[in-house]
CSV table of C-alpha atoms and ligand atoms in Angstrom, one decimal:
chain,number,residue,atom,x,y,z
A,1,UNK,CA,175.2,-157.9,38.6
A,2,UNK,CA,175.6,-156.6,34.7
A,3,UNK,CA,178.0,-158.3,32.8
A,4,UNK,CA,180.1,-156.7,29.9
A,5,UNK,CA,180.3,-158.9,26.6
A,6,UNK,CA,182.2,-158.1,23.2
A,7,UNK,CA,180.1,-161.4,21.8
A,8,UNK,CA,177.9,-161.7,19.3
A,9,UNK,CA,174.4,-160.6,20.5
A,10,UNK,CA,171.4,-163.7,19.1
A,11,UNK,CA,169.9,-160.3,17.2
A,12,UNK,CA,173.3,-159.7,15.3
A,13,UNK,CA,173.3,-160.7,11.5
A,14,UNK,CA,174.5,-164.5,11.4
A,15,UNK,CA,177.4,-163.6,8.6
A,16,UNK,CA,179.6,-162.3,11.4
A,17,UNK,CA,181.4,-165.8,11.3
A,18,UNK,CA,183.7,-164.1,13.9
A,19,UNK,CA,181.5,-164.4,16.1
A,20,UNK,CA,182.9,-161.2,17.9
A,21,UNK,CA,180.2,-157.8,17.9
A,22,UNK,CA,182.3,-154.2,18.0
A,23,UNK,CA,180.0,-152.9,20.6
A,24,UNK,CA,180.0,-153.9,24.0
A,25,UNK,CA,176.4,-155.1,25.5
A,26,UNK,CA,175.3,-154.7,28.8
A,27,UNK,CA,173.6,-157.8,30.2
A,28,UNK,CA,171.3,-157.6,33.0
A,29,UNK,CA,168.1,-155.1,32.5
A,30,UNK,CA,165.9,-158.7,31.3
A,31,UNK,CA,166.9,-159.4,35.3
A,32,UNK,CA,164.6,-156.7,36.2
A,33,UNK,CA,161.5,-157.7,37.3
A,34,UNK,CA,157.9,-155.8,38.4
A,35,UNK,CA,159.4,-155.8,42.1
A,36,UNK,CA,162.2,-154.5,41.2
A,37,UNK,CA,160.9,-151.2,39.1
A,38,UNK,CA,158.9,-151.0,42.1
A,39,UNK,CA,162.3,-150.6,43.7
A,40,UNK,CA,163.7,-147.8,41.9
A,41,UNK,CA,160.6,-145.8,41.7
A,42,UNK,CA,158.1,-145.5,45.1
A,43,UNK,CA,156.0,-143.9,43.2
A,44,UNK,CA,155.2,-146.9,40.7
A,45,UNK,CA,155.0,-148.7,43.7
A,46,UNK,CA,152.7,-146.9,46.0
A,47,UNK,CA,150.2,-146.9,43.1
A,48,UNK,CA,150.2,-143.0,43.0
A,49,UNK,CA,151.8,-143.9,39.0
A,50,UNK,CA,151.5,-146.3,36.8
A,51,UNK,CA,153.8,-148.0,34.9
A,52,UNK,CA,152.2,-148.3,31.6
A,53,UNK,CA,150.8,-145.0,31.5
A,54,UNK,CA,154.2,-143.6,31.4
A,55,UNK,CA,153.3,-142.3,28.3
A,56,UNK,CA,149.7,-140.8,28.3
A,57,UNK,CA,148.3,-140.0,31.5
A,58,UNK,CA,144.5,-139.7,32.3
A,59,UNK,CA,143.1,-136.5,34.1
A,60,UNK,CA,142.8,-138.8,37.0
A,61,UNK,CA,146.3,-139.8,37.2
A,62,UNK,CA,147.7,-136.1,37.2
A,63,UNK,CA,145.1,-135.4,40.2
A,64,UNK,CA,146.2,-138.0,42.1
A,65,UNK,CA,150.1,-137.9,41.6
A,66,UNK,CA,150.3,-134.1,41.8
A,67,UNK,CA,148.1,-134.6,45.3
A,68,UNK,CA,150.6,-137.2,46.5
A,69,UNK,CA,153.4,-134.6,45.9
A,70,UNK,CA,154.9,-136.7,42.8
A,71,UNK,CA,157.6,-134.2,41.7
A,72,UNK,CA,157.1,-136.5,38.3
A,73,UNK,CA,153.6,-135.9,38.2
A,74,UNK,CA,154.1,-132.4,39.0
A,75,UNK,CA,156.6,-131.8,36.4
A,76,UNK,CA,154.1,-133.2,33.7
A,77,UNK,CA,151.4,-131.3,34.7
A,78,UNK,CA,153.3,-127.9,34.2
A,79,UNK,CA,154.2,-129.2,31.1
A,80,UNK,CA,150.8,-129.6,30.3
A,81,UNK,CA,149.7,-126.1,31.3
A,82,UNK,CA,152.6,-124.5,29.6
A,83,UNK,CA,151.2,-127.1,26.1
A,84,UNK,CA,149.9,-124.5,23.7
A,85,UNK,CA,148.0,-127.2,22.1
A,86,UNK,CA,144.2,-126.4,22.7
A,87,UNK,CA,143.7,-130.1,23.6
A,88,UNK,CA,146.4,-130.0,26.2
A,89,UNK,CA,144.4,-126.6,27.2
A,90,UNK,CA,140.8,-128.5,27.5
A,91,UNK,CA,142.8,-131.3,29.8
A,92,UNK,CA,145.0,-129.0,31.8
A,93,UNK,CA,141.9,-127.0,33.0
A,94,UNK,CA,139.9,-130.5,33.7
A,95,UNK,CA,143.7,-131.5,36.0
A,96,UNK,CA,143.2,-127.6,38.1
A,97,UNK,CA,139.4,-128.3,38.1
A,98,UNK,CA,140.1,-131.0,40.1
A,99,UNK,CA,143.2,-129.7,42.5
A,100,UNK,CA,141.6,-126.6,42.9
A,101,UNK,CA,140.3,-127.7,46.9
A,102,UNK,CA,144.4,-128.2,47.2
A,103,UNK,CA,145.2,-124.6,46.4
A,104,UNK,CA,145.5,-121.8,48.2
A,105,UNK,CA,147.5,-122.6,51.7
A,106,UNK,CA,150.9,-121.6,50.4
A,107,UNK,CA,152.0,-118.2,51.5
A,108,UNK,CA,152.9,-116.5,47.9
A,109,UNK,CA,156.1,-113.9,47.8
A,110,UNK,CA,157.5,-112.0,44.8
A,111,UNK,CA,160.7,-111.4,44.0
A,112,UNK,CA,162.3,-108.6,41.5
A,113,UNK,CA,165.3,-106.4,41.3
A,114,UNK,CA,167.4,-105.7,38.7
A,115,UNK,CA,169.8,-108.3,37.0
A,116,UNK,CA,172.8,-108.8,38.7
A,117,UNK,CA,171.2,-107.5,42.2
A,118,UNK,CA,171.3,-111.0,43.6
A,119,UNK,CA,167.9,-112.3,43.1
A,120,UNK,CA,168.6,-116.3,42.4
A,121,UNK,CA,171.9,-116.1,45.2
A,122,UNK,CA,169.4,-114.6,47.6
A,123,UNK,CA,166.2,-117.1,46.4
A,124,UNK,CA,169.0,-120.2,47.0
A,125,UNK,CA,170.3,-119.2,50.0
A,126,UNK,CA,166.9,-118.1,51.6
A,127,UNK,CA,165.4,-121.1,50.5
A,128,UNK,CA,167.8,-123.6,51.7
A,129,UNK,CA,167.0,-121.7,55.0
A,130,UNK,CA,163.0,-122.8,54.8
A,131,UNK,CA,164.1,-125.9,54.0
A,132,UNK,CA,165.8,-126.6,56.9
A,133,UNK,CA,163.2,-125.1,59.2
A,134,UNK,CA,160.6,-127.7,57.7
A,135,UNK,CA,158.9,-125.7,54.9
A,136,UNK,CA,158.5,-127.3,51.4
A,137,UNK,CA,159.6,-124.3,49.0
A,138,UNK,CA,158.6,-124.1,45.0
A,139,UNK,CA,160.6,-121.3,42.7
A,140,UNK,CA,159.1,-120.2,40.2
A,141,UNK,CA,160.0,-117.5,37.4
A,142,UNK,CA,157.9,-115.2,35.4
A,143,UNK,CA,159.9,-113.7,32.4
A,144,UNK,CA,158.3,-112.8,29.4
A,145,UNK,CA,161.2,-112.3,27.4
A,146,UNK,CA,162.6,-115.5,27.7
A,147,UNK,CA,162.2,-118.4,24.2
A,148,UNK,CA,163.3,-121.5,23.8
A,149,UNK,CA,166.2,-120.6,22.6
A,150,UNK,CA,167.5,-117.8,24.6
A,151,UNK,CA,166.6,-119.8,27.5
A,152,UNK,CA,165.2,-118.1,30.5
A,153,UNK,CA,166.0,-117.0,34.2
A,154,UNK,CA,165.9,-119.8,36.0
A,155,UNK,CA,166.3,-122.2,33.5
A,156,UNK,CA,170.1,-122.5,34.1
A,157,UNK,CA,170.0,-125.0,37.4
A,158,UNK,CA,173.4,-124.5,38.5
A,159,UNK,CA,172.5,-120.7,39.5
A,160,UNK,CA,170.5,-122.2,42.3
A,161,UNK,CA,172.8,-126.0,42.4
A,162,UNK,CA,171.9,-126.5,46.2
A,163,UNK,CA,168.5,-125.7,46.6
A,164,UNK,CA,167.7,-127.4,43.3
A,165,UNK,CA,168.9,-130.6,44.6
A,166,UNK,CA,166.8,-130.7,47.9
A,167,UNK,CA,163.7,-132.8,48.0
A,168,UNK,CA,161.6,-130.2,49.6
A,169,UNK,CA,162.5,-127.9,47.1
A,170,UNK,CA,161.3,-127.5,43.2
A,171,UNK,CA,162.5,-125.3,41.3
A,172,UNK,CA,160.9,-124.0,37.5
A,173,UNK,CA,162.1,-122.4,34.8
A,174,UNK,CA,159.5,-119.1,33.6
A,175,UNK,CA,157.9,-120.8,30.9
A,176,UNK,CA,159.0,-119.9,27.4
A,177,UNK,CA,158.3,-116.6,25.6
A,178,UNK,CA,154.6,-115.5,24.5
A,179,UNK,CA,152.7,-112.8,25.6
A,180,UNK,CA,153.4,-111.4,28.9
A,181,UNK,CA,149.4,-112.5,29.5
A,182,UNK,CA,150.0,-115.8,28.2
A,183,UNK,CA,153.2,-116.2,30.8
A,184,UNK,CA,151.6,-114.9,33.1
A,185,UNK,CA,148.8,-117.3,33.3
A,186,UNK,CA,150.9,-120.4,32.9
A,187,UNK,CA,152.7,-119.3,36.0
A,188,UNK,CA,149.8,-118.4,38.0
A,189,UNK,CA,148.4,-121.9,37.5
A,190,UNK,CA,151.9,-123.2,37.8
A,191,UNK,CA,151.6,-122.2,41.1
A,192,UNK,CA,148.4,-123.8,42.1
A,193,UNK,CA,150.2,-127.0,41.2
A,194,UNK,CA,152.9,-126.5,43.5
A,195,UNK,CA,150.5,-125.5,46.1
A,196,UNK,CA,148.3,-128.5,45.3
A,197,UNK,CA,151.2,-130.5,45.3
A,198,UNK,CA,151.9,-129.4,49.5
A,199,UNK,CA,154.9,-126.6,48.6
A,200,UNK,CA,153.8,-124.1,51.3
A,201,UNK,CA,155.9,-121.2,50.3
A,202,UNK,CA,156.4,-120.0,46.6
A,203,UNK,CA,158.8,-118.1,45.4
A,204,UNK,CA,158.4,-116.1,42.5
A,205,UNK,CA,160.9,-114.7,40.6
A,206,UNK,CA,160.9,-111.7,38.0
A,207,UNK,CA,163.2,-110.0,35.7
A,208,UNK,CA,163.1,-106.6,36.3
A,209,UNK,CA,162.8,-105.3,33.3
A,210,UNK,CA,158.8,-103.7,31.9
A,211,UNK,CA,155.8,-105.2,32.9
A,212,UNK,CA,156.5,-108.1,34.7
A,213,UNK,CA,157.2,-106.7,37.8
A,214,UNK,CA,153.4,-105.5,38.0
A,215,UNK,CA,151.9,-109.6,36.7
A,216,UNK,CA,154.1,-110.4,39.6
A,217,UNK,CA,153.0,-108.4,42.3
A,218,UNK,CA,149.3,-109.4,40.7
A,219,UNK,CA,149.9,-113.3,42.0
A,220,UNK,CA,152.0,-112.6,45.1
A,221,UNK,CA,151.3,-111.9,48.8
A,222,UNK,CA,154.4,-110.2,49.8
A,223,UNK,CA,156.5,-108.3,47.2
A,224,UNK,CA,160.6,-107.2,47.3
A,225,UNK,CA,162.4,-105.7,45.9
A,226,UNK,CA,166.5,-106.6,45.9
A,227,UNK,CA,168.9,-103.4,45.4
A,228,UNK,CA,172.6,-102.9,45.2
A,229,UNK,CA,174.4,-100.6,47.3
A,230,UNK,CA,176.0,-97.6,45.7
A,231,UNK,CA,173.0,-96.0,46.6
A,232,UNK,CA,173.7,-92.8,44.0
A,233,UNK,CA,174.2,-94.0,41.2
A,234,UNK,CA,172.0,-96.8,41.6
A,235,UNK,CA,168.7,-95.0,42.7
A,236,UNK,CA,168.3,-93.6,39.5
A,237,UNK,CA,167.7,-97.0,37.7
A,238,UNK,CA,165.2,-97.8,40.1
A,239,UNK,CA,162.0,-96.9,38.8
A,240,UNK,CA,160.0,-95.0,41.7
A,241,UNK,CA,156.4,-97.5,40.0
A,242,UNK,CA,158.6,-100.3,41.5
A,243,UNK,CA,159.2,-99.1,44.7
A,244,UNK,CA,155.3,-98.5,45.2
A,245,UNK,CA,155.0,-102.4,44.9
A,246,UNK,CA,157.2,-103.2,47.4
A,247,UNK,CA,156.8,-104.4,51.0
A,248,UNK,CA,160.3,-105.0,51.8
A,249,UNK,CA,163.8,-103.5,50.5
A,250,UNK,CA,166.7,-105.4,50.7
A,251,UNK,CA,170.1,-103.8,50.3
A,252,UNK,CA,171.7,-107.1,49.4
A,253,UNK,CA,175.3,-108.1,49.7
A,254,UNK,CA,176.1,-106.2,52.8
A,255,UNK,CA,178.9,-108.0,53.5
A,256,UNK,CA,183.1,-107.0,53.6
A,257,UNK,CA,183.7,-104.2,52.3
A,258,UNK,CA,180.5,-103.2,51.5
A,259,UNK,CA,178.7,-103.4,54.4
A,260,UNK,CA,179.5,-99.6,55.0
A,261,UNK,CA,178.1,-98.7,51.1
A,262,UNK,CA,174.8,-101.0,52.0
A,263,UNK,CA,174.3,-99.0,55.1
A,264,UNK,CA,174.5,-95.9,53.8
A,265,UNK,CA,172.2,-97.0,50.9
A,266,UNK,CA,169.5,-98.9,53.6
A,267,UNK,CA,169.2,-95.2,54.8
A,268,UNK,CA,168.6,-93.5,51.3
A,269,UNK,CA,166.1,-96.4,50.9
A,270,UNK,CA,164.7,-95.3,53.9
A,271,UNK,CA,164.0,-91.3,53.5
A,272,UNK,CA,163.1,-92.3,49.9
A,273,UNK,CA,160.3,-94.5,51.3
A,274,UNK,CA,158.8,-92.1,53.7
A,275,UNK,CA,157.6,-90.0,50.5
A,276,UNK,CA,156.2,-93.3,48.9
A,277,UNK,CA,152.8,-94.6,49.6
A,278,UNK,CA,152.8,-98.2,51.0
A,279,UNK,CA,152.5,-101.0,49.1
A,280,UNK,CA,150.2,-102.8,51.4
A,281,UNK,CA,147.0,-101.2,53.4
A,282,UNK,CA,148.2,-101.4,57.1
A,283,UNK,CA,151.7,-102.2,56.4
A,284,UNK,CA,154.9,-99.9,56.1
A,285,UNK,CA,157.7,-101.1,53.8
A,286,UNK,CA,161.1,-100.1,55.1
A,287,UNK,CA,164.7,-101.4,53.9
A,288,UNK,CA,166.9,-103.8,55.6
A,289,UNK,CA,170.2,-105.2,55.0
A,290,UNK,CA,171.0,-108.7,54.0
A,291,UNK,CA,174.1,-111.0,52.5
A,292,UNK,CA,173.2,-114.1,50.6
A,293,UNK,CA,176.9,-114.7,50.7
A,294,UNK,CA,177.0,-114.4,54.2
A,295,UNK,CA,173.4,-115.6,54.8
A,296,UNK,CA,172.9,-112.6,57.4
A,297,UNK,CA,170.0,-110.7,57.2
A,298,UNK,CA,167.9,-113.6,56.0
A,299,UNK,CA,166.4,-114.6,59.6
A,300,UNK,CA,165.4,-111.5,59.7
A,301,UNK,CA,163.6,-111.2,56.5
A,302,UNK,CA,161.9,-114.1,57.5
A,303,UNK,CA,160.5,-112.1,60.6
A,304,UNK,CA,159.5,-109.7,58.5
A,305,UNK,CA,157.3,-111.4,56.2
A,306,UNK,CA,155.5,-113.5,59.0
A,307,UNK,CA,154.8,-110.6,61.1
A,308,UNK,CA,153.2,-109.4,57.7
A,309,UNK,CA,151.7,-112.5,57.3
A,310,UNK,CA,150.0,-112.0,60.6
A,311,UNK,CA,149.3,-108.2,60.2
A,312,UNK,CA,147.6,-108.6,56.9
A,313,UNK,CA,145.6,-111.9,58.1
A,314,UNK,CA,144.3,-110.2,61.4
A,315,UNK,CA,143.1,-106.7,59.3
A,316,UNK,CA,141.5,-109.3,56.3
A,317,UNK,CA,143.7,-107.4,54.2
A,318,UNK,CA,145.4,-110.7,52.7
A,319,UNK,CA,141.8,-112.2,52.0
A,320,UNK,CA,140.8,-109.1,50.1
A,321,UNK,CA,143.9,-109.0,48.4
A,322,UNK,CA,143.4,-112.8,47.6
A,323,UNK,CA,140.3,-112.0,46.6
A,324,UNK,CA,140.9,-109.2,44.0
A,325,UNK,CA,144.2,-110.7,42.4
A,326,UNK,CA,141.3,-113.4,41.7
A,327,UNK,CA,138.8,-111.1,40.0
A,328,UNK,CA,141.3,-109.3,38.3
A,329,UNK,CA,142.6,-112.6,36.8
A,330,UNK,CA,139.3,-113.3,35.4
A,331,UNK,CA,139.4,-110.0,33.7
A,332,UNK,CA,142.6,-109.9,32.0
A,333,UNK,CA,141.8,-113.2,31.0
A,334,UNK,CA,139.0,-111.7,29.2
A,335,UNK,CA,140.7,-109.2,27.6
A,336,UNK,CA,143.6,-111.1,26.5
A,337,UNK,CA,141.0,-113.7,24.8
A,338,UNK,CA,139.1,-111.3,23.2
A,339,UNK,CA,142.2,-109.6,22.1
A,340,UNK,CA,143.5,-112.9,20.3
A,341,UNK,CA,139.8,-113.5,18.6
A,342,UNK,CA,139.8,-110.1,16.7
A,343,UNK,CA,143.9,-110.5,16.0
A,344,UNK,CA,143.0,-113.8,14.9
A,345,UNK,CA,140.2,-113.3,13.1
A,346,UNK,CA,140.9,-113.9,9.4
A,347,UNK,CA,138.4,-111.4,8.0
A,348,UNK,CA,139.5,-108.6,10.1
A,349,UNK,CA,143.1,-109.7,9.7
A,350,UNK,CA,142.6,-109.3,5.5
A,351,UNK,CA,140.7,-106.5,6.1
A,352,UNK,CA,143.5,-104.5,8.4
A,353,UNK,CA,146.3,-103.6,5.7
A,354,UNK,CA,143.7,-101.4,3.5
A,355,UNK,CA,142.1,-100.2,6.7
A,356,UNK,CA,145.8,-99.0,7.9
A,357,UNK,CA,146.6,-97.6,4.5
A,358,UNK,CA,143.5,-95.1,4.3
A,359,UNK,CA,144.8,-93.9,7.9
A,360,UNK,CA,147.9,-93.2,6.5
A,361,UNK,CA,146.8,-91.1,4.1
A,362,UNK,CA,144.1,-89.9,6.0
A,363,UNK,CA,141.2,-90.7,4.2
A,364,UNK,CA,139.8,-91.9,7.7
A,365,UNK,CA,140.5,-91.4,10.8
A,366,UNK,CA,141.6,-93.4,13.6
A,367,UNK,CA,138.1,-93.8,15.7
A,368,UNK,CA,136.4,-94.8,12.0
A,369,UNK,CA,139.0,-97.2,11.3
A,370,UNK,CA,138.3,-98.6,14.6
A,371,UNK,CA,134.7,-98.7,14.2
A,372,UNK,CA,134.8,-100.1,10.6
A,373,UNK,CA,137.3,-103.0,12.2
A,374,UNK,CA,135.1,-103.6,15.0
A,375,UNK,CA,132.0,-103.7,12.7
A,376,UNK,CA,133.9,-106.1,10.1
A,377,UNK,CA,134.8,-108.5,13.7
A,378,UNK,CA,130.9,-108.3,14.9
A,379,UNK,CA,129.4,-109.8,11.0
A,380,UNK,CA,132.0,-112.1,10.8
A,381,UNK,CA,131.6,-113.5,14.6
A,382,UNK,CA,127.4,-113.0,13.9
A,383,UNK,CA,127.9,-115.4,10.6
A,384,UNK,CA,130.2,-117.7,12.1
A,385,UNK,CA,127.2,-118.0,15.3
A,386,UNK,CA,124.6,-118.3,12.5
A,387,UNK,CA,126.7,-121.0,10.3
A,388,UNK,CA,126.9,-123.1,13.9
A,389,UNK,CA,123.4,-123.2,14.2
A,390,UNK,CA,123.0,-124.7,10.7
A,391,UNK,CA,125.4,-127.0,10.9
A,392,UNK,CA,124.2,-130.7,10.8
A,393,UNK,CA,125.7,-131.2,14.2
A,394,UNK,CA,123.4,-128.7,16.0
A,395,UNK,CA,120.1,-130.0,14.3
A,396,UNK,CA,120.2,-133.1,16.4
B,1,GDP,P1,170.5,-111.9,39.8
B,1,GDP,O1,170.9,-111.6,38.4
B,1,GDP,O2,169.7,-110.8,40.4
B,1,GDP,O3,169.8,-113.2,40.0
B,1,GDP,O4,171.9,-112.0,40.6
B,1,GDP,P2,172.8,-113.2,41.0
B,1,GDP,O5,172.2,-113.9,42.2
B,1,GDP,O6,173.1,-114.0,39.8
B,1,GDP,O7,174.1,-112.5,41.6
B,1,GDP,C1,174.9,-111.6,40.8
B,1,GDP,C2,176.3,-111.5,41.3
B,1,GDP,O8,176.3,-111.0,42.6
B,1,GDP,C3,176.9,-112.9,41.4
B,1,GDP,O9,178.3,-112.8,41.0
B,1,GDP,C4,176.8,-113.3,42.8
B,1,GDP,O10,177.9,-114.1,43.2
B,1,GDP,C5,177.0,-111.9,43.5
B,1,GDP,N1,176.3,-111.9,44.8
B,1,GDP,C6,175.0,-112.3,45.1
B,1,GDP,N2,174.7,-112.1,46.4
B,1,GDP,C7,175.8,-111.6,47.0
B,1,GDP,C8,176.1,-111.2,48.3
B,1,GDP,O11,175.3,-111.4,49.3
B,1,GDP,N3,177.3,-110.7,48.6
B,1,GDP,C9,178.2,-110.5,47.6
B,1,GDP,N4,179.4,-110.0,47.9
B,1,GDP,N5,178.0,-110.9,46.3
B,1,GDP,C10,176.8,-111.4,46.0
């Protein structure tokens, strides 16, 4: 048992004759032994962490913790894909590399609507529902507005206080501001973690607000969108592009004395649908009515995106989705890197106010001071190859 002492500590400076110390010291952490830190962490115990490596962990270590469903582990390894240090980069690729067999099995589904619709009530209270039926559930967010110090969606825990609590739930904050490309990766290999790490449904959340609802629908199986009743007023702020993404409406908080208004507005959902091509080859989106308060509806939803599940596996739809979310991941990777090297680029970078200018005042046009950019990126990228093969280094 710790014992509380107001005497003088053996490290205190001897002139205290008093022999009395202000602060009060806590005896009792010396009395902890190796057994005993294997107590209060399994994790050191089982061997899937280490002790001393607490502080810098090897490639290995994140492979074998995240495998073992080490929420620790996992944690660290998000932070390490969210690092924009290009070492944490080189390392973060070598930690997927080798969880990439583990990834995969999780049934994806996006989530969007606008703010205030009920998106993180509905995530919590539908998750808490997996939960109990056995599934291991990760949330994750994708908002590209969010910094460090706005904070993000998500990032405020007691929004989703139950669910976050669970063990068989994990829960992640959109990682912090960027480009919507450079968000957008971190949270598609976010979720290979949590799929590597045995989560078998992800959640993914969105602000619905420009772009993000589209990167979203990009890593997701199953898309929905949440709406308000009201249906009048409301339909107008829905964008019609949002709709077409959608596999499922929900009218949430249909519930007192709403329940009439969301019924009404399940129906305008409905007739607006029928002039809206489907989201989904083989699948027709339609609208249904749900409480998160309540938790009604829910069970339902669930049906819903099983018998989806099953549609889209039996047609090979899902594969070929799978399989061109892939493909087109490798290309906007491409473009957003060789968007960065030419904004980057120092030379063109110098070169781009005068360049501007003499558009301005139209002494070139826009297609020359393209080409004259472009040209200026090409020398300076030929040099740099041509310096790199000179370099002592490369003579070896
Ligand atoms: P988000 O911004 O889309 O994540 O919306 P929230 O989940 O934060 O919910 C916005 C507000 O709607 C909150 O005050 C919730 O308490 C309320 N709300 C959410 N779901 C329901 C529901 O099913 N019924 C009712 N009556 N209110 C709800």
């Amino acid at each position: 048992m710790a014992e509380y002492t107001t005497s003088k500590p053996e490290w205190a400076p001897d002139k205290d004759d008093e022999n009395k110390f202000a602060c009060g010291v806590m005896s009792g952490i010396d009395g902890i032994t190796d057994t005993t830190v294997g107590n209060l962490n399994p994790a050191l115990k089982n061997g899937t962490m280490k002790p001393k490596r607490k502080m810098v962990l090897s490639v290995d270590d994140y492979v074998k913790g995240v495998s073992a469903g080490d929420r620790v582990t996992l944690a660290r390894a998000i932070t390490l894909i969210e690092s924009n240090n290009p070492k944490h980069f080189r390392k973060a690729q070598e930690v997927l590399q080798g969880l990439l067999p583990r990834t995969g099995k999780a049934l994806r589904i996006g989530i969007t609507g606008v703010p205030g619709a009920g998106k993180s009530t509905t995530i919590e209270a539908f998750g808490n529902m997996l939960c109990d039926m056995g599934h291991r559930v990760a949330v994750l967010a994708v908002d590209p507005t969010s910094s460090v110090t706005r904070g993000s969606i998500l990032g405020d825990k007691t929004r989703m206080g139950t669910l976050s609590r669970r063990q068989e739930a994990f829960i992640r904050p959109s990682p912090a501001g960027g480009t919507l490309g450079g968000v957008a990766r971190k949270s598609r290999e976010t979720m290979l973690l949590c799929e590597a790490a045995g989560y078998d449904i992800i959640l993914v959340e969105t602000v619905g607000v420009g772009q993000s609802e589209t990167t979203v629908r990009s890593m997701v199986d199953f898309f929905m969108l949440i709406v308000l009743t009201g249906a009048g007023d409301e339909l107008q702020g829905i964008k019609k592009g949002i709709m077409e993404l959608a596999d499922a409406i929900v009218v949430n908080k249909a519930d007192g004395d709403n329940l009439l208004k969301a019924k009404v507005a399940r129906a305008e959902y409905e007739r607006m649908i029928e002039f809206i091509r489907p989201a989904t080859e083989g699948w027709r989106t339609h609208a249904y009515l749900a409480s998160a308060y309540k938790k009604t509806g829910l069970k339902e939803l669930w049906d819903v995106i099983r018998a989806f599940d099953k549609v889209t596996h039996d047609s090979g739809v899902f594969k070929r989705r799978r399989d061109s979310q892939l493909l087109d991941w490798v290309h906007s990777m491409i473009d957003e890197h060789l968007h960065n090297l030419f904004f980057d680029d120092p030379v063109v970078l110098g070169r781009m106010p005068e360049i501007k200018d003499a558009v301005l005042r139209g002494i070139i046009s826009p297609t020359q001071a393209v080409a004259e950019l472009i040209h200026i990126f090409d020398v300076q990228r030929a040099t740099q190859r041509h310096v790199d093969l000179f370099h002592p280094d490369n003579q070896k």
